[in-house]
Tab-separated table of N, CA and C in Angstrom:
chain	number	residue	atom	x	y	z
A	1	UNK	N	-25.349	-6.269	9.941
A	1	UNK	CA	-26.262	-7.279	9.615
A	1	UNK	C	-27.352	-6.499	8.496
A	2	UNK	N	-28.310	-7.624	7.894
A	2	UNK	CA	-28.898	-7.252	6.756
A	2	UNK	C	-29.960	-7.098	7.636
A	3	UNK	N	-31.348	-6.212	7.321
A	3	UNK	CA	-32.541	-5.733	7.838
A	3	UNK	C	-33.055	-6.394	6.856
A	4	UNK	N	-34.301	-7.774	7.440
A	4	UNK	CA	-35.121	-8.398	6.944
A	4	UNK	C	-36.022	-8.721	7.215
A	5	UNK	N	-37.221	-8.316	6.773
A	5	UNK	CA	-38.783	-8.623	7.934
A	5	UNK	C	-39.707	-8.805	6.520
A	6	UNK	N	-41.157	-9.697	6.891
A	6	UNK	CA	-41.481	-10.224	6.007
A	6	UNK	C	-42.216	-9.487	6.110
A	7	UNK	N	-42.928	-9.734	4.518
A	7	UNK	CA	-43.940	-8.763	3.814
A	7	UNK	C	-45.496	-8.689	4.533
A	8	UNK	N	-45.770	-8.583	5.479
A	8	UNK	CA	-46.821	-8.331	6.071
A	8	UNK	C	-46.886	-7.428	7.271
A	9	UNK	N	-45.268	-6.699	7.538
A	9	UNK	CA	-45.500	-6.530	8.923
A	9	UNK	C	-45.326	-5.099	8.033
A	10	UNK	N	-45.444	-4.686	6.688
A	10	UNK	CA	-45.852	-2.985	5.877
A	10	UNK	C	-47.967	-2.547	7.033
A	11	UNK	N	-48.002	-3.714	7.244
A	11	UNK	CA	-49.602	-3.369	7.403
A	11	UNK	C	-48.869	-2.633	9.298
A	12	UNK	N	-47.807	-1.991	9.299
A	12	UNK	CA	-47.533	-1.185	10.057
A	12	UNK	C	-45.470	-1.140	9.528
A	13	UNK	N	-46.655	0.119	8.060
A	13	UNK	CA	-45.724	0.252	7.255
A	13	UNK	C	-44.216	1.288	7.817
A	14	UNK	N	-45.034	2.270	9.066
A	14	UNK	CA	-44.354	2.927	9.965
A	14	UNK	C	-43.249	2.509	10.351
A	15	UNK	N	-43.333	1.186	10.627
A	15	UNK	CA	-42.248	0.740	11.686
A	15	UNK	C	-41.065	-0.078	10.560
A	16	UNK	N	-41.179	-0.062	9.459
A	16	UNK	CA	-41.247	-0.802	8.512
A	16	UNK	C	-39.345	0.562	7.585
A	17	UNK	N	-40.531	1.623	7.602
A	17	UNK	CA	-40.249	3.265	7.137
A	17	UNK	C	-38.576	3.582	8.036
A	18	UNK	N	-39.121	2.982	9.321
A	18	UNK	CA	-38.794	4.168	10.337
A	18	UNK	C	-36.440	3.438	10.532
A	19	UNK	N	-37.026	2.450	9.582
A	19	UNK	CA	-35.769	1.118	9.251
A	19	UNK	C	-34.829	1.840	8.438
A	20	UNK	N	-34.937	2.203	7.529
A	20	UNK	CA	-34.148	2.471	6.203
A	20	UNK	C	-33.260	3.356	6.089
A	21	UNK	N	-32.351	3.727	5.948
A	21	UNK	CA	-31.110	3.957	5.932
A	21	UNK	C	-30.487	4.326	4.483
A	22	UNK	N	-29.210	5.933	4.177
A	22	UNK	CA	-28.617	5.101	3.237
A	22	UNK	C	-27.665	4.326	3.155
A	23	UNK	N	-27.660	2.878	2.961
A	23	UNK	CA	-26.739	2.246	2.500
A	23	UNK	C	-27.169	0.169	3.532
A	24	UNK	N	-28.442	1.076	3.695
A	24	UNK	CA	-28.986	-0.137	4.758
A	24	UNK	C	-30.738	-0.203	4.454
A	25	UNK	N	-30.570	-0.928	3.128
A	25	UNK	CA	-31.552	-1.271	3.661
A	25	UNK	C	-33.091	-2.208	3.888
A	26	UNK	N	-34.118	-1.849	3.756
A	26	UNK	CA	-34.953	-3.201	4.678
A	26	UNK	C	-35.249	-4.178	3.541
A	27	UNK	N	-34.962	-5.626	3.886
A	27	UNK	CA	-35.342	-6.485	2.162
A	27	UNK	C	-36.807	-7.363	3.430
A	28	UNK	N	-38.194	-7.548	2.282
A	28	UNK	CA	-39.096	-8.250	2.398
A	28	UNK	C	-39.241	-9.180	1.940
A	29	UNK	N	-39.567	-10.276	2.881
A	29	UNK	CA	-39.639	-11.348	2.506
A	29	UNK	C	-41.105	-11.473	1.703
A	30	UNK	N	-41.586	-12.588	0.703
A	30	UNK	CA	-42.951	-13.158	1.114
A	30	UNK	C	-42.680	-14.239	1.043
A	31	UNK	N	-43.036	-15.544	1.459
A	31	UNK	CA	-43.889	-16.941	1.629
A	31	UNK	C	-41.927	-17.084	1.776
A	32	UNK	N	-41.126	-16.178	3.318
A	32	UNK	CA	-40.214	-16.820	3.194
A	32	UNK	C	-38.725	-16.462	2.696
A	33	UNK	N	-39.458	-16.468	1.685
A	33	UNK	CA	-38.116	-16.090	-0.028
A	33	UNK	C	-38.125	-14.319	0.347
A	34	UNK	N	-36.813	-13.728	-0.141
A	34	UNK	CA	-36.272	-12.142	-0.055
A	34	UNK	C	-37.303	-12.144	-1.924
A	35	UNK	N	-38.154	-11.240	-1.734
A	35	UNK	CA	-39.159	-10.410	-3.092
A	35	UNK	C	-38.769	-9.195	-2.904
A	36	UNK	N	-38.072	-8.374	-2.528
A	36	UNK	CA	-38.094	-7.094	-2.434
A	36	UNK	C	-37.823	-5.862	-1.686
A	37	UNK	N	-37.110	-4.547	-1.986
A	37	UNK	CA	-36.159	-4.127	-1.337
A	37	UNK	C	-36.819	-2.790	-1.129
A	38	UNK	N	-36.090	-2.181	0.138
A	38	UNK	CA	-36.894	-0.437	-0.234
A	38	UNK	C	-35.527	-0.151	0.579
A	39	UNK	N	-35.195	0.733	-0.560
A	39	UNK	CA	-34.223	1.654	-0.244
A	39	UNK	C	-34.497	3.223	-0.165
A	40	UNK	N	-33.704	4.384	0.770
A	40	UNK	CA	-33.879	5.433	0.932
A	40	UNK	C	-33.301	5.991	-1.319
A	41	UNK	N	-34.328	6.556	-1.328
A	41	UNK	CA	-34.179	7.459	-2.570
A	41	UNK	C	-33.118	7.783	-3.219
A	42	UNK	N	-32.403	8.547	-1.815
A	42	UNK	CA	-30.874	9.030	-2.588
A	42	UNK	C	-30.013	7.614	-2.851
A	43	UNK	N	-29.721	6.324	-2.269
A	43	UNK	CA	-29.296	5.578	-2.001
A	43	UNK	C	-29.421	5.309	-4.208
A	44	UNK	N	-31.172	4.146	-4.412
A	44	UNK	CA	-31.704	4.455	-5.430
A	44	UNK	C	-31.494	5.687	-6.524
A	45	UNK	N	-30.975	7.218	-6.416
A	45	UNK	CA	-30.866	7.469	-7.923
A	45	UNK	C	-29.333	7.203	-8.075
A	46	UNK	N	-28.734	7.244	-6.924
A	46	UNK	CA	-26.842	7.022	-7.322
A	46	UNK	C	-27.018	5.541	-7.885
A	47	UNK	N	-28.273	4.517	-7.080
A	47	UNK	CA	-27.993	3.744	-8.376
A	47	UNK	C	-27.888	3.378	-9.212
A	48	UNK	N	-29.014	4.549	-9.400
A	48	UNK	CA	-29.748	3.775	-11.586
A	48	UNK	C	-28.449	4.867	-11.834
A	49	UNK	N	-27.734	6.442	-11.443
A	49	UNK	CA	-26.739	7.020	-12.360
A	49	UNK	C	-25.606	5.814	-11.933
A	50	UNK	N	-24.891	4.952	-11.645
A	50	UNK	CA	-24.778	4.074	-11.531
A	50	UNK	C	-24.345	3.532	-12.540
A	51	UNK	N	-26.084	2.624	-12.667
A	51	UNK	CA	-26.408	1.647	-14.066
A	51	UNK	C	-25.131	1.891	-15.101
A	52	UNK	N	-26.402	3.999	-15.423
A	52	UNK	CA	-26.671	4.184	-16.434
A	52	UNK	C	-25.126	4.719	-17.370
A	53	UNK	N	-23.841	5.045	-15.778
A	53	UNK	CA	-22.464	4.938	-15.977
A	53	UNK	C	-21.995	4.091	-16.883
A	54	UNK	N	-22.094	3.244	-16.552
A	54	UNK	CA	-21.749	1.777	-16.668
A	54	UNK	C	-22.126	1.082	-18.099
A	55	UNK	N	-23.584	1.752	-18.109
A	55	UNK	CA	-24.330	1.145	-19.365
A	55	UNK	C	-23.464	1.492	-21.031
A	56	UNK	N	-23.068	3.702	-20.803
A	56	UNK	CA	-22.191	4.241	-21.599
A	56	UNK	C	-21.062	3.868	-21.869
A	57	UNK	N	-20.171	3.600	-20.514
A	57	UNK	CA	-18.812	3.190	-20.238
A	57	UNK	C	-18.560	1.612	-21.199
A	58	UNK	N	-19.533	0.625	-21.667
A	58	UNK	CA	-20.049	-0.062	-22.167
A	58	UNK	C	-19.835	0.112	-23.722
A	59	UNK	N	-20.690	0.902	-23.560
A	59	UNK	CA	-20.785	1.440	-25.434
A	59	UNK	C	-19.210	2.410	-25.808
A	60	UNK	N	-19.065	2.697	-24.915
A	60	UNK	CA	-17.690	3.323	-25.167
A	60	UNK	C	-16.927	2.468	-25.655
A	61	UNK	N	-16.642	1.488	-24.519
A	61	UNK	CA	-15.478	0.658	-24.631
A	61	UNK	C	-15.901	-0.540	-26.543
A	62	UNK	N	-17.128	-1.201	-26.381
A	62	UNK	CA	-17.580	-1.456	-27.950
A	62	UNK	C	-17.220	-1.361	-29.197
A	63	UNK	N	-17.184	0.060	-28.539
A	63	UNK	CA	-17.552	0.937	-29.988
A	63	UNK	C	-15.893	1.152	-30.253
A	64	UNK	N	-14.725	1.532	-28.942
A	64	UNK	CA	-13.625	1.761	-29.288
A	64	UNK	C	-12.513	0.105	-30.089
A	65	UNK	N	-13.071	-1.067	-29.110
A	65	UNK	CA	-12.869	-2.152	-29.984
A	65	UNK	C	-12.744	-2.289	-31.920
A	66	UNK	N	-14.463	-2.279	-31.496
A	66	UNK	CA	-15.160	-2.018	-33.134
A	66	UNK	C	-13.953	-1.045	-34.569
A	67	UNK	N	-13.840	0.464	-33.893
A	67	UNK	CA	-13.406	1.847	-34.545
A	67	UNK	C	-11.948	1.595	-34.195
A	68	UNK	N	-11.638	1.368	-33.126
A	68	UNK	CA	-10.139	1.885	-32.702
A	68	UNK	C	-10.095	2.851	-31.423
A	69	UNK	N	-9.262	2.681	-31.593
A	69	UNK	CA	-8.232	3.354	-29.863
A	69	UNK	C	-8.931	5.643	-31.010
A	70	UNK	N	-8.221	6.122	-30.442
A	70	UNK	CA	-7.675	7.730	-30.742
A	70	UNK	C	-7.270	8.028	-29.814
A	71	UNK	N	-5.412	9.049	-29.946
A	71	UNK	CA	-5.045	8.950	-29.084
A	71	UNK	C	-4.899	10.275	-28.447
A	72	UNK	N	-3.908	10.617	-26.844
A	72	UNK	CA	-4.632	11.200	-26.238
A	72	UNK	C	-4.013	13.077	-27.030
A	73	UNK	N	-4.117	13.718	-27.920
A	73	UNK	CA	-3.726	15.003	-28.677
A	73	UNK	C	-5.055	15.017	-29.416
A	74	UNK	N	-5.642	13.665	-30.503
A	74	UNK	CA	-6.703	14.267	-31.159
A	74	UNK	C	-7.132	14.016	-29.777
A	75	UNK	N	-7.919	13.342	-29.512
A	75	UNK	CA	-9.297	13.342	-27.137
A	75	UNK	C	-8.890	15.126	-27.540
A	76	UNK	N	-7.305	15.788	-26.891
A	76	UNK	CA	-7.012	16.764	-26.294
A	76	UNK	C	-7.551	17.925	-27.330
A	77	UNK	N	-7.971	18.057	-28.985
A	77	UNK	CA	-7.467	18.836	-30.056
A	77	UNK	C	-9.167	18.850	-29.783
A	78	UNK	N	-10.289	17.541	-29.603
A	78	UNK	CA	-11.474	18.204	-29.537
A	78	UNK	C	-11.693	18.212	-28.207
A	79	UNK	N	-11.401	18.530	-27.533
A	79	UNK	CA	-11.957	19.239	-25.789
A	79	UNK	C	-11.535	20.114	-25.910
A	80	UNK	N	-10.623	21.192	-27.529
A	80	UNK	CA	-9.840	22.204	-26.933
A	80	UNK	C	-8.489	22.564	-26.355
A	81	UNK	N	-8.761	21.855	-25.661
A	81	UNK	CA	-6.967	21.484	-24.981
A	81	UNK	C	-6.385	21.959	-25.850
A	82	UNK	N	-5.052	22.881	-25.548
A	82	UNK	CA	-3.776	22.624	-26.094
A	82	UNK	C	-4.341	23.325	-27.091
């Protein structure tokens, strides 16, 4: 179940921070609507790395569609395998 609190609870920020765990962010509401999410730093870094990887994969896919794909034997020779 999501951990949802009003942003006014940040007056007692130690209580809010105690409720944060990896995979269990605390969602803060302002005027009854979701506004912020507080996440564990490890989860934040993992999310940022995933976004960067997905961006690089999208670039690679776009390049392959534009310039064409190469054979596995060509990849192996580029990487020095075989």
